[in-house]
CSV table of C-alpha atoms in Angstrom, one decimal:
chain,number,residue,atom,x,y,z
E,1,MET,CA,-14.8,14.0,-8.7
E,2,ASN,CA,-18.3,14.0,-7.2
E,3,THR,CA,-20.2,15.3,-4.2
E,4,GLU,CA,-22.0,13.0,-1.9
E,5,THR,CA,-24.2,13.8,1.2
E,6,VAL,CA,-23.5,11.9,4.4
E,7,THR,CA,-25.9,12.5,7.3
E,8,GLY,CA,-26.7,15.9,5.8
E,9,THR,CA,-23.1,16.9,5.1
E,10,SER,CA,-21.9,17.4,1.5
E,11,VAL,CA,-18.5,15.8,0.8
E,12,GLU,CA,-16.4,16.2,-2.3
E,13,ILE,CA,-14.8,13.0,-3.2
E,14,LEU,CA,-11.8,12.8,-5.6
E,15,ARG,CA,-10.9,9.6,-7.3
E,16,TYR,CA,-7.3,8.9,-8.3
E,17,ALA,CA,-5.4,5.8,-9.6
E,18,ALA,CA,-2.1,5.6,-7.7
E,19,PHE,CA,1.2,4.1,-8.9
E,20,THR,CA,0.4,4.5,-12.6
E,21,SER,CA,0.2,7.1,-15.3
E,22,ASP,CA,-2.8,5.4,-16.8
E,23,PRO,CA,-6.3,5.8,-15.2
E,24,ALA,CA,-7.1,2.3,-16.3
E,25,GLY,CA,-4.1,1.0,-14.2
E,26,GLY,CA,-2.9,1.4,-10.7
E,27,ASN,CA,-4.8,1.2,-7.5
E,28,PRO,CA,-7.9,3.4,-7.2
E,29,ALA,CA,-8.1,5.6,-4.1
E,30,GLY,CA,-10.8,8.0,-2.9
E,31,VAL,CA,-9.5,11.3,-1.5
E,32,VAL,CA,-11.5,13.8,0.6
E,33,LEU,CA,-9.5,17.0,1.0
E,34,ASP,CA,-11.9,18.5,3.6
E,35,ALA,CA,-13.1,15.8,6.0
E,36,ALA,CA,-13.2,18.1,9.1
E,37,PRO,CA,-17.0,17.9,9.4
E,38,LEU,CA,-17.1,14.1,9.4
E,39,ASP,CA,-16.9,11.7,12.3
E,40,GLU,CA,-15.5,8.2,12.1
E,41,ALA,CA,-18.8,6.6,11.3
E,42,GLU,CA,-19.4,9.1,8.4
E,43,MET,CA,-15.9,8.5,7.0
E,44,LEU,CA,-16.5,4.8,7.1
E,45,ALA,CA,-19.8,5.3,5.3
E,46,VAL,CA,-18.0,7.4,2.6
E,47,ALA,CA,-15.3,4.8,2.2
E,48,ALA,CA,-17.9,2.0,1.9
E,49,GLY,CA,-19.8,4.1,-0.7
E,50,VAL,CA,-16.7,4.7,-2.7
E,51,GLY,CA,-15.9,1.0,-2.6
E,52,TYR,CA,-12.2,1.2,-3.2
E,53,SER,CA,-9.7,-0.6,-1.0
E,54,GLU,CA,-9.0,2.7,0.8
E,55,THR,CA,-10.2,6.3,0.9
E,56,ALA,CA,-8.0,9.0,2.5
E,57,PHE,CA,-9.5,11.8,4.6
E,58,ILE,CA,-7.8,15.1,5.5
E,59,THR,CA,-9.3,15.9,8.8
E,60,ALA,CA,-7.2,19.0,9.6
E,61,GLY,CA,-4.4,20.9,8.0
E,62,ASP,CA,-2.5,24.1,7.2
E,63,GLU,CA,-1.8,24.9,3.6
E,64,ALA,CA,0.9,27.5,4.4
E,65,SER,CA,3.0,25.0,6.3
E,66,ARG,CA,1.8,22.1,4.1
E,67,ARG,CA,1.1,19.9,7.1
E,68,PHE,CA,-2.1,17.8,7.2
E,69,ARG,CA,-3.8,15.2,9.4
E,70,LEU,CA,-4.6,12.2,7.4
E,71,ARG,CA,-6.8,9.1,8.1
E,72,PHE,CA,-7.6,6.0,6.0
E,73,PHE,CA,-10.7,3.9,5.8
E,74,SER,CA,-11.4,0.7,3.9
E,75,PRO,CA,-15.0,-0.2,3.2
E,76,LEU,CA,-15.0,-2.2,6.4
E,77,ALA,CA,-12.7,-0.4,8.9
E,78,GLU,CA,-10.1,2.3,9.6
E,79,VAL,CA,-6.6,1.4,8.4
E,80,ALA,CA,-3.6,2.7,10.3
E,81,PHE,CA,-1.7,3.6,7.1
E,82,CYS,CA,-2.2,3.3,3.3
E,83,GLY,CA,0.6,4.1,0.9
E,84,HIS,CA,-1.3,4.3,-2.3
E,85,ALA,CA,-4.0,6.7,-0.8
E,86,THR,CA,-1.1,8.8,0.7
E,87,VAL,CA,0.4,9.1,-2.8
E,88,ALA,CA,-3.0,10.0,-4.3
E,89,THR,CA,-3.6,12.6,-1.6
E,90,ALA,CA,-0.2,14.2,-2.1
E,91,VAL,CA,-0.6,14.4,-5.8
E,92,ALA,CA,-4.1,15.9,-5.4
E,93,LEU,CA,-2.6,18.6,-3.0
E,94,ALA,CA,0.4,19.2,-5.3
E,95,GLU,CA,-2.0,19.8,-8.2
E,96,ARG,CA,-3.7,22.5,-6.1
E,97,LEU,CA,-0.9,24.0,-4.0
E,98,GLY,CA,2.1,23.3,-6.3
E,99,PRO,CA,4.8,20.7,-6.0
E,100,GLY,CA,7.1,20.5,-2.9
E,101,GLU,CA,7.3,18.7,0.4
E,102,MET,CA,4.4,18.1,2.7
E,103,MET,CA,3.9,16.4,6.0
E,104,PHE,CA,1.1,14.0,7.0
E,105,ASP,CA,0.2,13.2,10.6
E,106,THR,CA,-1.2,9.7,10.4
E,107,PRO,CA,-2.1,7.0,13.0
E,108,VAL,CA,1.4,5.6,12.5
E,109,GLY,CA,3.2,8.9,13.0
E,110,GLU,CA,4.6,11.6,10.7
E,111,ILE,CA,4.9,10.6,7.0
E,112,ARG,CA,6.9,13.1,4.8
E,113,VAL,CA,6.0,13.2,1.1
E,114,ALA,CA,8.0,15.0,-1.6
E,115,THR,CA,6.2,15.8,-4.8
E,116,ALA,CA,7.7,17.0,-8.1
E,117,VAL,CA,6.5,17.5,-11.7
E,118,ASP,CA,8.4,15.7,-14.4
E,119,GLY,CA,9.1,16.9,-18.0
E,120,ALA,CA,5.7,15.6,-19.2
E,121,GLY,CA,3.8,17.5,-16.5
E,122,ALA,CA,3.0,14.4,-14.4
E,123,VAL,CA,3.2,14.6,-10.6
E,124,ARG,CA,5.3,12.1,-8.8
E,125,ALA,CA,5.2,11.6,-5.1
E,126,THR,CA,7.8,10.0,-2.8
E,127,LEU,CA,6.7,9.0,0.7
E,128,THR,CA,9.2,8.2,3.5
E,129,SER,CA,7.7,5.4,5.5
E,130,ALA,CA,7.7,4.9,9.2
E,131,PRO,CA,10.7,2.9,10.4
E,132,THR,CA,10.4,-0.7,9.1
E,133,ARG,CA,11.0,-3.9,10.9
E,134,SER,CA,10.8,-7.6,10.0
E,135,ARG,CA,11.0,-11.0,11.7
E,136,PRO,CA,10.8,-14.6,10.5
E,137,ALA,CA,7.3,-16.0,10.2
E,138,GLU,CA,6.5,-18.7,12.8
E,139,ASP,CA,5.7,-22.1,11.4
E,140,ALA,CA,2.1,-22.2,12.7
E,141,GLU,CA,1.2,-18.8,11.2
E,142,LEU,CA,2.9,-19.6,7.9
E,143,ASP,CA,1.2,-23.0,7.6
E,144,ALA,CA,-2.3,-21.4,8.3
E,145,ALA,CA,-1.7,-18.8,5.6
E,146,LEU,CA,-0.4,-21.3,3.1
E,147,ALA,CA,-3.4,-23.5,3.7
E,148,ALA,CA,-5.8,-20.6,3.0
E,149,LEU,CA,-3.9,-19.6,-0.1
E,150,GLY,CA,-3.8,-23.2,-1.4
E,151,TRP,CA,0.0,-23.1,-1.5
E,152,ALA,CA,2.6,-25.6,-0.3
E,153,ARG,CA,6.0,-24.9,1.2
E,154,GLU,CA,7.5,-26.5,-2.0
E,155,ASP,CA,6.0,-23.5,-4.0
E,156,LEU,CA,8.2,-21.0,-2.1
E,157,ASP,CA,11.6,-19.5,-3.0
E,158,PRO,CA,14.1,-20.8,-0.4
E,159,SER,CA,16.4,-17.8,-0.9
E,160,LEU,CA,13.7,-15.4,0.4
E,161,PRO,CA,12.4,-16.8,3.8
E,162,PRO,CA,8.8,-15.9,4.9
E,163,HIS,CA,8.7,-13.0,7.2
E,164,VAL,CA,6.2,-10.7,8.9
E,165,ALA,CA,7.3,-7.2,8.0
E,166,PHE,CA,6.1,-3.7,9.1
E,167,GLY,CA,6.0,-0.6,6.9
E,168,GLY,CA,3.2,1.2,8.6
E,169,ASN,CA,1.1,-2.0,8.9
E,170,GLU,CA,2.0,-5.6,9.4
E,171,HIS,CA,2.3,-7.8,6.3
E,172,LEU,CA,3.1,-11.4,5.8
E,173,VAL,CA,5.8,-11.6,3.1
E,174,VAL,CA,5.9,-14.8,1.1
E,175,ALA,CA,8.1,-15.3,-2.0
E,176,ALA,CA,6.9,-17.7,-4.7
E,177,GLY,CA,9.4,-19.9,-6.4
E,178,SER,CA,8.1,-19.1,-9.9
E,179,ARG,CA,6.1,-16.5,-11.8
E,180,ALA,CA,3.5,-19.2,-12.6
E,181,ARG,CA,2.9,-19.8,-8.9
E,182,LEU,CA,2.3,-16.1,-8.3
E,183,ALA,CA,0.0,-15.9,-11.3
E,184,ASP,CA,-2.2,-18.7,-10.0
E,185,LEU,CA,-3.9,-17.1,-7.1
E,186,THR,CA,-7.3,-18.6,-6.1
E,187,TYR,CA,-7.6,-18.5,-2.3
E,188,ASP,CA,-10.1,-19.1,0.4
E,189,PHE,CA,-11.3,-15.5,1.1
E,190,ASP,CA,-12.9,-16.1,4.5
E,191,ALA,CA,-10.1,-18.5,5.8
E,192,LEU,CA,-7.3,-16.1,4.9
E,193,ALA,CA,-9.2,-13.2,6.4
E,194,ASP,CA,-9.5,-15.1,9.6
E,195,VAL,CA,-5.8,-15.9,9.7
E,196,MET,CA,-4.9,-12.3,9.0
E,197,ARG,CA,-7.2,-10.9,11.7
E,198,SER,CA,-5.8,-13.4,14.2
E,199,HIS,CA,-2.3,-12.1,13.6
E,200,GLY,CA,-3.1,-8.4,12.8
E,201,TRP,CA,-1.8,-8.5,9.2
E,202,THR,CA,-3.2,-5.9,6.8
E,203,THR,CA,-2.2,-7.7,3.5
E,204,VAL,CA,-0.3,-10.8,2.5
E,205,GLN,CA,2.6,-9.6,0.3
E,206,LEU,CA,3.2,-12.4,-2.3
E,207,VAL,CA,6.2,-11.7,-4.4
E,208,TRP,CA,8.3,-13.3,-7.1
E,209,ARG,CA,11.9,-12.0,-7.7
E,210,GLU,CA,12.7,-11.7,-11.4
E,211,ASN,CA,16.1,-10.3,-10.5
E,212,GLU,CA,17.7,-8.2,-7.8
E,213,LEU,CA,16.2,-5.0,-9.1
E,214,LEU,CA,12.7,-6.2,-10.1
E,215,PHE,CA,10.0,-7.9,-8.0
E,216,HIS,CA,6.4,-8.9,-9.1
E,217,ALA,CA,3.8,-8.7,-6.3
E,218,ARG,CA,0.3,-9.6,-5.4
E,219,ASP,CA,-1.5,-8.5,-2.2
E,220,PRO,CA,-4.7,-10.3,-1.0
E,221,PHE,CA,-6.6,-7.9,1.2
E,222,PRO,CA,-9.7,-9.8,2.5
E,223,VAL,CA,-9.6,-8.1,5.9
E,224,GLY,CA,-10.5,-4.9,4.0
E,225,GLY,CA,-13.3,-6.6,2.0
E,226,VAL,CA,-11.1,-6.6,-1.1
E,227,VAL,CA,-9.9,-9.7,-2.9
E,228,GLU,CA,-6.6,-8.1,-4.0
E,229,ASP,CA,-4.9,-4.7,-4.1
E,230,PRO,CA,-3.4,-3.7,-7.5
E,231,ALA,CA,-0.8,-1.5,-5.8
E,232,THR,CA,0.2,-1.4,-2.1
E,233,GLY,CA,2.5,1.3,-0.9
E,234,ALA,CA,2.7,0.2,2.7
E,235,ALA,CA,3.5,-3.4,1.7
E,236,ALA,CA,6.2,-2.1,-0.7
E,237,ALA,CA,7.8,-0.2,2.2
E,238,ALA,CA,7.5,-3.4,4.3
E,239,LEU,CA,9.2,-5.4,1.5
E,240,GLY,CA,12.1,-2.9,1.5
E,241,GLY,CA,12.5,-3.3,5.2
E,242,TYR,CA,12.3,-7.1,4.9
E,243,LEU,CA,15.1,-7.1,2.2
E,244,ARG,CA,17.2,-4.8,4.4
E,245,THR,CA,16.7,-7.1,7.4
E,246,ILE,CA,17.7,-10.3,5.6
E,247,GLY,CA,20.7,-8.6,4.0
E,248,GLN,CA,19.6,-8.8,0.4
E,249,VAL,CA,19.7,-5.1,-0.6
E,250,ARG,CA,22.3,-4.9,-3.3
E,251,ARG,CA,21.2,-1.7,-4.9
E,252,ALA,CA,19.2,1.3,-3.7
E,253,ALA,CA,16.4,1.4,-6.3
E,254,ILE,CA,14.1,-1.6,-6.6
E,255,SER,CA,11.1,-1.8,-8.9
E,256,ILE,CA,7.9,-3.6,-7.9
E,257,ARG,CA,5.4,-4.5,-10.6
E,258,GLN,CA,2.0,-5.2,-9.2
E,259,GLY,CA,-1.6,-5.5,-10.4
E,260,GLU,CA,-0.6,-7.1,-13.7
E,261,ASP,CA,-2.6,-10.3,-13.1
E,262,MET,CA,-5.6,-8.2,-12.3
E,263,GLY,CA,-5.5,-6.1,-15.5
E,264,ARG,CA,-4.5,-3.0,-13.5
E,265,PRO,CA,-0.7,-2.8,-13.9
E,266,SER,CA,1.1,-0.7,-11.3
E,267,ASP,CA,4.7,0.4,-10.9
E,268,LEU,CA,6.2,1.2,-7.5
E,269,LEU,CA,9.8,2.2,-6.9
E,270,ILE,CA,11.4,1.6,-3.5
E,271,ASP,CA,14.7,3.2,-2.3
E,272,VAL,CA,16.3,1.1,0.5
E,273,ASP,CA,19.2,2.4,2.5
E,274,PRO,CA,21.0,-0.3,4.4
E,275,ALA,CA,21.7,2.3,7.2
E,276,ASP,CA,18.2,3.6,7.5
E,277,ALA,CA,15.1,1.6,8.6
E,278,ARG,CA,12.8,3.9,6.7
E,279,VAL,CA,12.0,3.1,3.1
E,280,ARG,CA,11.1,5.6,0.3
E,281,VAL,CA,8.3,4.7,-2.0
E,282,THR,CA,7.8,6.6,-5.3
E,283,GLY,CA,4.9,6.6,-7.8
E,284,GLN,CA,2.6,8.7,-9.9
E,285,ALA,CA,-1.1,9.2,-9.5
E,286,VAL,CA,-3.7,10.4,-12.0
E,287,VAL,CA,-7.3,11.5,-11.9
E,288,MET,CA,-9.8,8.8,-12.8
E,289,PRO,CA,-12.7,9.6,-15.1
């Protein structure tokens, strides 16, 4: 952790790696547990200084009821919801208040998180997403995204049609036909950012299905000023909602392996109930040195 001064206000910033048990893996997130003195411009300045894809800020809360108001900022703008920063914040609070349930009031509504300590003493957090939804991607928006990615329609998995899915944010979901296609990701940063801004997408969720219980994922995030996210909880929730919508949920627990091609492997577990539009996303978070 460290303390920084923003326009005369000292702010303690915690740094966690989410969706991993190894500080060298996962997705780094900044966490500010007391952001009440900060305005939007100051929170954005802190997030830009931290430099991670997102930093979470608790702007109000009550420890007795374990209910907190939570906002998220990338280095460039406020983000409506961020799964990995939510998990990091929940773990940070559980380490201080003890495990149990907590509620976060976010720009996308109430997000309930359950935290528990496993036999090795590690804290795991399970967030319940906002209700998910998914629709087929339109030809024009898909073609623009594929052109920016340098992908062709022939590169895609025909059994997993491209969709735009919501799990707190909008994400374009595109399934690669092979692991090699997913691994070869060199895209036009500015072009993809322009496409995403025009459609209001937060990330592009690129996946490859190894089997019905294991997906590999990569998430370009140029609209946040980041080439790629090594773990994306909101996109994981959106993927669960997408699979529910297209009728391809065979079992409740699905593993997502992300960040491997970046050298920051991450493990996310999603629990999808065919009768519930919400998706539960589980992972660990650990303090970064």
